Tab-separated table of C-alpha atoms and ligand atoms in Angstrom:
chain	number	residue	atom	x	y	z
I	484	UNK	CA	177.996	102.545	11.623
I	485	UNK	CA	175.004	101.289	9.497
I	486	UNK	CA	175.695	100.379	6.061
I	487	UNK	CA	173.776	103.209	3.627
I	488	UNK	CA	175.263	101.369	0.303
I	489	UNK	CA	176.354	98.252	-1.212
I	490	UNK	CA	177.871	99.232	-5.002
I	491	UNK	CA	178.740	95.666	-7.392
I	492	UNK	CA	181.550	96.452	-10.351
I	493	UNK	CA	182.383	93.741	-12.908
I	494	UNK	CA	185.246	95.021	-15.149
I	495	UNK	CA	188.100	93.170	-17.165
I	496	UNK	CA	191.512	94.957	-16.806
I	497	UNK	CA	193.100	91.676	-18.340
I	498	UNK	CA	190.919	89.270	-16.719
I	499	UNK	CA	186.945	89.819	-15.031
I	500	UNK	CA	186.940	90.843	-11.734
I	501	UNK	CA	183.657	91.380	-9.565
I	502	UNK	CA	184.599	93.958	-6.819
I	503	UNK	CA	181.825	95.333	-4.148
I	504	UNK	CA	182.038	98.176	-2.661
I	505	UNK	CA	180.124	98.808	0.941
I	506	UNK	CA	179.896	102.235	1.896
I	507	UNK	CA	178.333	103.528	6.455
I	508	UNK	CA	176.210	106.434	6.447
I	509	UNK	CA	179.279	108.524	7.438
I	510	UNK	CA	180.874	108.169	4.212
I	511	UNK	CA	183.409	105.361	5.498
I	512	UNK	CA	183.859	102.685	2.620
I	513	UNK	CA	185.742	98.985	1.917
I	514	UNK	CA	186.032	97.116	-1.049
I	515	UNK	CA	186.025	93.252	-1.688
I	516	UNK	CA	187.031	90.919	-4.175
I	517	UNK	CA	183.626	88.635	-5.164
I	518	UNK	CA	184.604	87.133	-8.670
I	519	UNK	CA	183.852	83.721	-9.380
I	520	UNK	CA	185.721	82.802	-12.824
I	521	UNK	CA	183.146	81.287	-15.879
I	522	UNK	CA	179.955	82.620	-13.442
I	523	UNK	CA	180.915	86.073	-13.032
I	524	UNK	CA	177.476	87.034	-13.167
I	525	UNK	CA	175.303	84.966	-11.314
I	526	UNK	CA	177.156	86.692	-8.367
I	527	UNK	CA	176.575	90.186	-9.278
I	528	UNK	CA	172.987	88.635	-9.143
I	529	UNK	CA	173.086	87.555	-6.211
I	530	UNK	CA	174.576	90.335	-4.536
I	531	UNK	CA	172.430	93.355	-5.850
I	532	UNK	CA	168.760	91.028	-5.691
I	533	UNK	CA	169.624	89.012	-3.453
I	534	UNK	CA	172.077	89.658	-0.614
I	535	UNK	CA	172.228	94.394	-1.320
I	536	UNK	CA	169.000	94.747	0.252
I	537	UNK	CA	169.241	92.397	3.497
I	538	UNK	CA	171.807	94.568	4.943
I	539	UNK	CA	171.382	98.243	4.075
I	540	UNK	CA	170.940	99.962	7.587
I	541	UNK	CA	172.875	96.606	9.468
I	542	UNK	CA	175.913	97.579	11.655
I	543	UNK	CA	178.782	97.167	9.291
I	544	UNK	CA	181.314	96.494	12.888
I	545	UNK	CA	179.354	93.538	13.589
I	546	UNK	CA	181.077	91.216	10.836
I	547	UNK	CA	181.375	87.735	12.333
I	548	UNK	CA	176.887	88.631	12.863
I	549	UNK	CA	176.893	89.458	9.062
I	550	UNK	CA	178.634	86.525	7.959
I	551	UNK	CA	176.410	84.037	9.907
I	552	UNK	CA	173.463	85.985	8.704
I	553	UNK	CA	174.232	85.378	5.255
I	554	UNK	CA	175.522	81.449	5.784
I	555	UNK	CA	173.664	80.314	8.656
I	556	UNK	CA	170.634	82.485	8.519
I	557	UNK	CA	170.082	81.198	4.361
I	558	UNK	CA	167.873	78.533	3.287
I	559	UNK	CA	170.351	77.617	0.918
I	560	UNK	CA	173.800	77.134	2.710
I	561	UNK	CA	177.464	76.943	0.812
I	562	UNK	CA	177.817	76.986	-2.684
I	563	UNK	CA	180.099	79.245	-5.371
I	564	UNK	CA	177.610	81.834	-6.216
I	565	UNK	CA	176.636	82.325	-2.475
I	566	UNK	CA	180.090	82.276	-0.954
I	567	UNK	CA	181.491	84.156	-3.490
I	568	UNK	CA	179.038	86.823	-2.661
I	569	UNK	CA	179.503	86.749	0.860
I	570	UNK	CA	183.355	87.249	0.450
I	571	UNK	CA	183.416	90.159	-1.535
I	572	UNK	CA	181.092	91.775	1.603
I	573	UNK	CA	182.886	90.446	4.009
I	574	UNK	CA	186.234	91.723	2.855
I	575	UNK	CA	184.701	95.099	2.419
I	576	UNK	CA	183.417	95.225	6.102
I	577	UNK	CA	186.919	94.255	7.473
I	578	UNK	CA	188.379	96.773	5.039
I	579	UNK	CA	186.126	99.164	7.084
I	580	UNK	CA	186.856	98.278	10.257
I	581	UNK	CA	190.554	98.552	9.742
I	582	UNK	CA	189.872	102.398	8.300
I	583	UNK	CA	188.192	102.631	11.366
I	584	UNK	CA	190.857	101.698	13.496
I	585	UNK	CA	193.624	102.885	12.219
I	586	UNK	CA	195.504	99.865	11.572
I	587	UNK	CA	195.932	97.703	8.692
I	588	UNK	CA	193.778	94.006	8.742
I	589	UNK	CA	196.593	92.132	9.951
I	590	UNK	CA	197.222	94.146	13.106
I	591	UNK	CA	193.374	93.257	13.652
I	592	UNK	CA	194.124	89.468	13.393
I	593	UNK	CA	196.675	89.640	15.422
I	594	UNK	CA	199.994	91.030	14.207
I	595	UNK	CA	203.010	89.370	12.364
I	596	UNK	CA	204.032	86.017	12.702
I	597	UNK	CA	206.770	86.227	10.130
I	598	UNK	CA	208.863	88.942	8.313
I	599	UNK	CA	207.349	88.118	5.215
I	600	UNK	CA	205.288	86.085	2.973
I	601	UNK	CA	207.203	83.616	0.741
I	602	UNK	CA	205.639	83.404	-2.223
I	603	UNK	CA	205.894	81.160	-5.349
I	604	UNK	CA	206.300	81.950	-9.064
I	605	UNK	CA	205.166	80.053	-12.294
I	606	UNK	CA	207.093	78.586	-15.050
I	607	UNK	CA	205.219	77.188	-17.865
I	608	UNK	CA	206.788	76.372	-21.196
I	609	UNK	CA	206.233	74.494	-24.362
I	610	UNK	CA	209.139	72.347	-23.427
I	611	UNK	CA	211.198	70.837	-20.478
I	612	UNK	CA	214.340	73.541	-21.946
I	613	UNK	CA	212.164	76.462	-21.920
I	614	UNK	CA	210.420	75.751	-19.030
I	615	UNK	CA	213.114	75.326	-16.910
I	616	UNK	CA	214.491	78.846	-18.463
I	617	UNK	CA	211.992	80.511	-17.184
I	618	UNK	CA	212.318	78.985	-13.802
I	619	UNK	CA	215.999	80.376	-13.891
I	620	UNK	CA	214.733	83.688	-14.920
I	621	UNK	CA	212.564	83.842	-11.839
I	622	UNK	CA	215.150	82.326	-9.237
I	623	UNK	CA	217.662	85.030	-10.729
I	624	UNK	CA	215.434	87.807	-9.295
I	625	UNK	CA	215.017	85.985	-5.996
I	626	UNK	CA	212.321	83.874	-5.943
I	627	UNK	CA	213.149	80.710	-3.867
I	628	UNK	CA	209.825	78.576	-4.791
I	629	UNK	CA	208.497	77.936	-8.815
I	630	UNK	CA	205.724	75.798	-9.981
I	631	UNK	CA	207.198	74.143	-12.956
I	632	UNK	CA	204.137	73.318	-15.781
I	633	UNK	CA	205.246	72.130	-19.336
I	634	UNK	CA	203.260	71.064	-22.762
I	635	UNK	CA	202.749	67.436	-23.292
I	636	UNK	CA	204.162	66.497	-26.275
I	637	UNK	CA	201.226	64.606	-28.712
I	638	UNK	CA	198.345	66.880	-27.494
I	639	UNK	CA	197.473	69.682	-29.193
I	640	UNK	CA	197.137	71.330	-26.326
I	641	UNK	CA	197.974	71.794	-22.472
I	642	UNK	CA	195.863	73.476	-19.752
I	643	UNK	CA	198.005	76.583	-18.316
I	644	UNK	CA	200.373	76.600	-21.089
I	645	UNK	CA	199.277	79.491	-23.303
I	646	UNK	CA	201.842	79.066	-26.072
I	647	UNK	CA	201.888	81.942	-28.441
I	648	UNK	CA	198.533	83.005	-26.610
I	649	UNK	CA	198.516	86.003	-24.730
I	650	UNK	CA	195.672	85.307	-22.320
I	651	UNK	CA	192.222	83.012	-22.038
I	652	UNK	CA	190.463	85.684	-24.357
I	653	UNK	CA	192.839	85.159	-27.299
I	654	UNK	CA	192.634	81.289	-26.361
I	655	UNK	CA	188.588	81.724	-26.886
I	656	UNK	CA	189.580	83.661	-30.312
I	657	UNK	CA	186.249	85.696	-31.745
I	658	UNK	CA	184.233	82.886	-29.661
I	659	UNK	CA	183.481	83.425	-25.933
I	660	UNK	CA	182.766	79.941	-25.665
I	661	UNK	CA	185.201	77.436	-23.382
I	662	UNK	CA	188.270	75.862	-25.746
I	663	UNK	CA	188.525	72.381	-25.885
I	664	UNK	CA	191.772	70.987	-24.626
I	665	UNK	CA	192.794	66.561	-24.849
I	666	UNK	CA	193.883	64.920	-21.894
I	667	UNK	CA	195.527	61.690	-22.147
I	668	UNK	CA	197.226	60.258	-18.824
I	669	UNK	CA	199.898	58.483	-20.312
I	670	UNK	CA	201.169	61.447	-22.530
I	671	UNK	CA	201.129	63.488	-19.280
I	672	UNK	CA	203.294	60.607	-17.480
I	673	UNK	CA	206.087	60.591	-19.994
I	674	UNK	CA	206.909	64.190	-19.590
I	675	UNK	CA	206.219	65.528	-16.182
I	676	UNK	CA	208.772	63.216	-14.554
I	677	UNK	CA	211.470	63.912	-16.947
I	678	UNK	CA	210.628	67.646	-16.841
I	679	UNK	CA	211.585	67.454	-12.351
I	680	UNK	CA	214.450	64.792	-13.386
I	681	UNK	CA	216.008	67.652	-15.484
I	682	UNK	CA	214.820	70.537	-12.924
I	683	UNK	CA	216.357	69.612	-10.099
I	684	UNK	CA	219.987	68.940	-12.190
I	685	UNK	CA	219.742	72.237	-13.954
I	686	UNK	CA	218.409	73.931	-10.539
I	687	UNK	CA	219.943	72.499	-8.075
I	688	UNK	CA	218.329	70.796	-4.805
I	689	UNK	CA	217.440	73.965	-3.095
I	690	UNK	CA	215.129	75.472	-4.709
I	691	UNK	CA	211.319	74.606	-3.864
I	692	UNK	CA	209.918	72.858	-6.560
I	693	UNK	CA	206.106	72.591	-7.303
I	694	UNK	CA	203.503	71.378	-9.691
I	695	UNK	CA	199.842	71.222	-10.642
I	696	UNK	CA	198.265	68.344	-12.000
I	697	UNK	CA	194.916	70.150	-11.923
I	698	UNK	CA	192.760	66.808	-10.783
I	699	UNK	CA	193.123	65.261	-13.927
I	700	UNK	CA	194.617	61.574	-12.472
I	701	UNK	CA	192.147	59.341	-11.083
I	702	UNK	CA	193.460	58.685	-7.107
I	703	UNK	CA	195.658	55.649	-8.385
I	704	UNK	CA	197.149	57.299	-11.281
I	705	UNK	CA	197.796	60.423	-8.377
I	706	UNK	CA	199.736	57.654	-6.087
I	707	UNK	CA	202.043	56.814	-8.764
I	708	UNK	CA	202.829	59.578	-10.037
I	709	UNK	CA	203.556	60.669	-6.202
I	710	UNK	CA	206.026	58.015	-6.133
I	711	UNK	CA	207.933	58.578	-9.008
I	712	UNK	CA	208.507	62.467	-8.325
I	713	UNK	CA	209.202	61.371	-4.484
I	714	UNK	CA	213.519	61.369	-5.519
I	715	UNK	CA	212.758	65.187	-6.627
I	716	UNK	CA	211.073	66.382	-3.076
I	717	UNK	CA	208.505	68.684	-4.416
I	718	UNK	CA	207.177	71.335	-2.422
I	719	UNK	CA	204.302	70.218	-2.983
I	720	UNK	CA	202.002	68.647	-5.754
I	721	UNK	CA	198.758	69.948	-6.431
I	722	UNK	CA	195.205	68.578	-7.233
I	723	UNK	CA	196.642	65.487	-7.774
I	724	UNK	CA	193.437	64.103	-8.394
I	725	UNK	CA	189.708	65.467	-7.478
I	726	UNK	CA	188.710	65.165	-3.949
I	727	UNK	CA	185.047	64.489	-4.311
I	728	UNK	CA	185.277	61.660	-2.170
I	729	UNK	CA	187.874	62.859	0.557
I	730	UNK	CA	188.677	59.659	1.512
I	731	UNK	CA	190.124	59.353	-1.934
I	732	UNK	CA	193.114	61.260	-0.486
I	733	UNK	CA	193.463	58.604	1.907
I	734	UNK	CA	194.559	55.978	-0.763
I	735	UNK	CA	197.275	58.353	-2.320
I	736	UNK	CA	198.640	59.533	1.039
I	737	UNK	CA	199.143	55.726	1.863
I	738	UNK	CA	201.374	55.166	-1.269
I	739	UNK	CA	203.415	58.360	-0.990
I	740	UNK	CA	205.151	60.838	0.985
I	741	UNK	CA	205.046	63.392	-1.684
I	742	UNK	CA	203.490	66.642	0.005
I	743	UNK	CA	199.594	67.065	-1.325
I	744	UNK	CA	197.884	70.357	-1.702
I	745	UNK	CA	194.468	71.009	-2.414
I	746	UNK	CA	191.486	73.141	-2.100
I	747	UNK	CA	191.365	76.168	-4.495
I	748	UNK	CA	187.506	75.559	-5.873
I	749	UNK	CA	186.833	74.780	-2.376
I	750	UNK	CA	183.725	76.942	-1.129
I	751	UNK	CA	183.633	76.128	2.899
I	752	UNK	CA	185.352	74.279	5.394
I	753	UNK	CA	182.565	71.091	4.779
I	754	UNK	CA	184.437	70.025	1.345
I	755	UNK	CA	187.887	69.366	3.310
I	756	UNK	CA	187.364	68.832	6.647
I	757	UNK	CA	187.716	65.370	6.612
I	758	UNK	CA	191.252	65.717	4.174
I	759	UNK	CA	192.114	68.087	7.115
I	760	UNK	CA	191.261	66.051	10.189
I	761	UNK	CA	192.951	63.224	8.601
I	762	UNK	CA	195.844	64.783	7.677
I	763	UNK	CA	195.361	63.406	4.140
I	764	UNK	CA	197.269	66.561	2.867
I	765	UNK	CA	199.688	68.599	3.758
I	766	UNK	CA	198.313	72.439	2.070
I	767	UNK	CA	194.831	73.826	2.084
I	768	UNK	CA	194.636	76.199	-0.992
I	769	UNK	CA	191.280	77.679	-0.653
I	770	UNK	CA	191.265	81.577	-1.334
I	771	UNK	CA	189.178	84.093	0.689
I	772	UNK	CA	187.246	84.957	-2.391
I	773	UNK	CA	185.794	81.857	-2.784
I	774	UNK	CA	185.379	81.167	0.825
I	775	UNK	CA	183.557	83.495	2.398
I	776	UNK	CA	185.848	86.342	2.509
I	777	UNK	CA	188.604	86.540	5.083
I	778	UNK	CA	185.746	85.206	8.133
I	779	UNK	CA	185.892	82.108	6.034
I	780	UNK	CA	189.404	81.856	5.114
I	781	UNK	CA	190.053	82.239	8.880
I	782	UNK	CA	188.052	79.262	10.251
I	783	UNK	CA	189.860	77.170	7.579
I	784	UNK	CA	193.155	78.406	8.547
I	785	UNK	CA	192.388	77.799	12.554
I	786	UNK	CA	190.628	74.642	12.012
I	787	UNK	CA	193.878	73.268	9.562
I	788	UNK	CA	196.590	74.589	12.579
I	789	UNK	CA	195.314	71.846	15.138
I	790	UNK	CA	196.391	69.075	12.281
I	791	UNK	CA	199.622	70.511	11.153
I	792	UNK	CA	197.910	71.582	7.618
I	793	UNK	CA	199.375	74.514	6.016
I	794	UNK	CA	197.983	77.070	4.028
I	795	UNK	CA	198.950	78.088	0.718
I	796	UNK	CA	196.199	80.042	-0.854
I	797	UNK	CA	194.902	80.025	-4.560
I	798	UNK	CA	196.663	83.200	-6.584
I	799	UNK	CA	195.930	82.991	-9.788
I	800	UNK	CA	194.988	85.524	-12.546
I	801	UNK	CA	191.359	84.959	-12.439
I	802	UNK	CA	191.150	86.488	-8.134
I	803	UNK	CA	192.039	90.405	-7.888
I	804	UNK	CA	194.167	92.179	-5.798
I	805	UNK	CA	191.376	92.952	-4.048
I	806	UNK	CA	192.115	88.813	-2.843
I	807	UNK	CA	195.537	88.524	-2.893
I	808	UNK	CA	195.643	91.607	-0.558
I	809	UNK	CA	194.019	90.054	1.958
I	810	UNK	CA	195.487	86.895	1.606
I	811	UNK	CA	199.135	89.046	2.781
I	812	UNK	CA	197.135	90.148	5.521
I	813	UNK	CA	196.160	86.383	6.632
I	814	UNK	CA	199.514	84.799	5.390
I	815	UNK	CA	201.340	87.511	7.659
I	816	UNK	CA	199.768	86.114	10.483
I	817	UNK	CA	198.783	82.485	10.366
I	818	UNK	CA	200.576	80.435	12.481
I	819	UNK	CA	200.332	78.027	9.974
I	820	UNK	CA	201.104	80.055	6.942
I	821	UNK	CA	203.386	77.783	4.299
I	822	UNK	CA	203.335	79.551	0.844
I	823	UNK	CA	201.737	81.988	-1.311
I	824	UNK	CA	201.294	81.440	-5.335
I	825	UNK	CA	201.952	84.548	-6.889
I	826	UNK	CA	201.668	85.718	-11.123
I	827	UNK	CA	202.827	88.722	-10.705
I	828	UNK	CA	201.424	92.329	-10.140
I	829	UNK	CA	202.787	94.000	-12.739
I	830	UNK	CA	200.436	94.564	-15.325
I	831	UNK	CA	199.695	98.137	-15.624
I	832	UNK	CA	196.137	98.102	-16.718
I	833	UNK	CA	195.367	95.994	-13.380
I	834	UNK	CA	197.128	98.725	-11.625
I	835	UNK	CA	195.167	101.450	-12.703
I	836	UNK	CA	192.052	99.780	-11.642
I	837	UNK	CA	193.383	98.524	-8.295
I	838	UNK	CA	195.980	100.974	-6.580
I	839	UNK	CA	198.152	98.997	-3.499
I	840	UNK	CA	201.586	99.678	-1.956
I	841	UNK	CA	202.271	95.922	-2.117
I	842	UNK	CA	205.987	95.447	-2.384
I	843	UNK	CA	207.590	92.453	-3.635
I	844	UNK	CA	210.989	91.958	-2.908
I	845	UNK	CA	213.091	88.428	-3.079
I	846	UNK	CA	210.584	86.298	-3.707
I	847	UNK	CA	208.620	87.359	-0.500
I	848	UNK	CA	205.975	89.895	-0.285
I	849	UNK	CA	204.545	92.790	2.309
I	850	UNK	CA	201.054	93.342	2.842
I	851	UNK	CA	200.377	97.378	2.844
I	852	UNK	CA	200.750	99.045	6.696
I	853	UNK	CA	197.639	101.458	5.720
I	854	UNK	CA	194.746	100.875	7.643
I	855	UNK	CA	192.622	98.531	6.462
I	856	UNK	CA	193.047	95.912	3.720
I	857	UNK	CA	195.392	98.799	2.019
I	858	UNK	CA	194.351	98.639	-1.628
I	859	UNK	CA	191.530	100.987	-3.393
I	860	UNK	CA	189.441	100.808	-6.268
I	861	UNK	CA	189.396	103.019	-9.069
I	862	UNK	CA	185.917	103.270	-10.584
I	863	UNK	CA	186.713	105.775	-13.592
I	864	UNK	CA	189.573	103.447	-14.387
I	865	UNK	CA	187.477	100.504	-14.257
I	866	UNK	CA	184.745	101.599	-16.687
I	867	UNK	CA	187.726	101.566	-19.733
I	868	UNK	CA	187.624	97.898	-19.281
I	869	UNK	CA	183.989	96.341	-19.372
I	870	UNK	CA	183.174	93.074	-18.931
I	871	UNK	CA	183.555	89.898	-21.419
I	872	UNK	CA	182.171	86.689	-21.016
I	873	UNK	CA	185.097	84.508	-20.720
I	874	UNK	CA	185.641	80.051	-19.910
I	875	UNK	CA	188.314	78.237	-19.356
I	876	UNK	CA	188.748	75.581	-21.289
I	877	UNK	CA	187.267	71.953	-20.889
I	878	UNK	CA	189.082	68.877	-20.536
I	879	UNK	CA	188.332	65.942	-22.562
I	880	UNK	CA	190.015	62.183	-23.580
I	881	UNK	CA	191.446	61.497	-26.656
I	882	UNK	CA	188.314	59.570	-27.618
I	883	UNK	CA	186.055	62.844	-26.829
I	884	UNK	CA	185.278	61.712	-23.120
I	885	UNK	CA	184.617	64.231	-20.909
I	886	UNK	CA	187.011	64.693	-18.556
I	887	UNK	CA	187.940	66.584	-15.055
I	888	UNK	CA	188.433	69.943	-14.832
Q	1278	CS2	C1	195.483	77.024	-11.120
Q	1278	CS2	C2	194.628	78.116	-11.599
Q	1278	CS2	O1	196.740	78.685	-10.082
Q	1278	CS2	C3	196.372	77.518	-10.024
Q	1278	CS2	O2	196.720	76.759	-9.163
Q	1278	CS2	O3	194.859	75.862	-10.793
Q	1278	CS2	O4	195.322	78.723	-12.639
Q	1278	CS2	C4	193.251	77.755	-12.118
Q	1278	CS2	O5	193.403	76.971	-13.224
Q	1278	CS2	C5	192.539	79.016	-12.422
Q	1278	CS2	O6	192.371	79.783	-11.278
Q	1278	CS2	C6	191.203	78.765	-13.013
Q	1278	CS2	O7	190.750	79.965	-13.511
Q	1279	MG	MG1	195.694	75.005	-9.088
């Protein structure tokens, strides 16, 4: 089955969204999800100059041979642009090799480990009231996990709370240049552990609880703030602080028992094995697109079971069906599946470009029984929604300090 054609699509159906499309010489194709949020281009690059013409007449079966070839058999190892590149062609192959087979990815892995894949929803308000609203809202149609975000009061603004914003590209206004957002620690401190102090007495003690600090604590800041939400039981809490030094992890895991995730910028298994080994944290969050496609994903998955580290990848706007497809095919099986984040599938331009059976019922979702990763790719669709340069926005103190992402 040698691969005649490698096709790259960037389109914006609400968000960008690189998708590459691999097609055999007997007309059998896959898709894959290669977008790499802010850099969307670099990896179109890289795939058509770069990667495209290594593998046009390679065996497109032989995908663990492919993905070495590209990681191992490179100079230059690792890396967004490069992994990203690799996943959207490694997704497509196993994509192909399900079609081939008849079955649908996860049957390839290794079949169900669960009935479904427990996912969780987002609440982000301007306010602990409305916030929490919306949480209700979400745990009235079943889900049984919410990430609860809120504005900090005295900052003009508050990373993942859009406000009267519909999306990044109104955020970025006429400008396609990133927004500027404050940070100030102690701002963030007086709200976020009144906002799970007033969530779990409106909610109740069931429901799972989570949050995102998105690595803007230093590891100190991260402990305490562990401790104080430790009478709430989180889920888990997220990026607490950046992990640039792993053994940073170490310091916060020794102050608290609050459950730490990590891992969604992550590009191989290199930037967390020692957080993993050491059981420094209890989620890996890393997201096939960004790791290599589901090869990648699956070495970090394995590698995490033999220390008890669950995964729960990355599923936010900015990674395509395309992704969260074959995350349901992964989650389905991992022995060490925990949760999935979710925002939704709903949007109908984003469903005219990416066609799926998914079904989302009670907070848990079902990765498609067709064979292969079970979602296609509508090119006509796609071309009504070209590409925009799009950031997110940067982070700095009140003082103008840049600050982490
Ligand atoms: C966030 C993301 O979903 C998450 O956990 O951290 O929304 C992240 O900010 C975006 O993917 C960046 O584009
Ligand atoms: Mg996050």
């Amino acid at each position: 089955m040698k691969i005649s054609q490698i096709q790259v699509f960037v389109c914006s159906p609400g968000r960008n969204f690189v998708t590459v499309k691999v097609t055999t010489e007997d007309g059998t194709t896959g898709i894959g999800d290669a977008t790499l949020n802010g850099r969307e281009m670099a990896v179109v690059s890289c795939l058509e100059q770069h990667i495209a013409p290594c593998l046009i007449g390679k065996d497109a079966q032989n995908i663990e041979d492919i993905w070495q070839y590209l990681y191992k058999g490179v100079y230059w190892r690792k890396g967004p642009v490069n992994m990203a590149a690799i996943a959207g062609i490694d997704m497509a192959l196993w994509d192909i090799k399900g079609k081939v087979a008849g079955l649908p990815v996860h049957q390839l892995l290794g079949g169900k480990s669960r009935t479904g894949v427990t996912l969780y929803a987002h609440a982000s308000g301007e306010c602990i009231d409305s916030t929490l609203s919306k949480a209700e809202h979400l745990i009235n149609q079943g889900f049984r996990a919410v990430r609860l975000q809120t504005a900090i009061p005295g900052l003009t603004a508050t990373y993942g709370v859009l406000g009267d914003k519909k999306d990044y590209f109104e955020l970025q206004g006429n400008r396609p240049l990133p927004p500027e957002e404050p940070w100030c620690t102690q701002k963030y401190f007086s709200v976020v552990v009144e906002l799970f102090r007033q969530a779990r007495k409106r909610l109740g003690e069931e429901v799972h609880l989570l949050h995102d600090v998105h690595s803007r604590l230093t590891p100190i800041e991260a402990a305490r703030l562990g401790k104080l939400l430790e009478p709430y039981h989180l889920y888990f809490l997220e990026d607490a602080a950046i992990a640039e030094n792993q053994n940073s992890y170490q310091l916060i895991r020794h102050h608290t028992t609050v459950p730490l995730a990590i891992g969604e910028t992550y590009n191989t298994l290199w930037e967390c094995k020692d957080l993993i080994q050491h059981q420094w944290i209890d989620f890996i969050r890393t997201a096939a697109t960004h790791a290599g496609g589901l090869t990648g994903l699956r070495k970090i998955t394995e590698f995490a079971n033999v220390f008890d580290v669950r995964i729960a990848p990355h599923g936010a706007p900015d990674l395509s069906p395309v992704c969260f497809a074959t995350h349901l095919h992964i989650n389905i099986w991992a022995p060490n599946f925990g949760i999935q984040e979710f925002v939704g599938l709903d949007n109908p331009q984003l469903n005219e470009v990416f066609t799926h059976d998914i079904r989302v019922e009670n907070g848990m979702a079902l990765p498609s029984d067709l064979p292969g990763l079970g979602i296609s790719f509508n090119e006509d669709a796609a071309k009504k929604h070209p590409y925009k340069r799009s950031y997110l926005p940067v982070s700095r103190l009140e003082d103008g300090t840049m600050w982490h992402w």
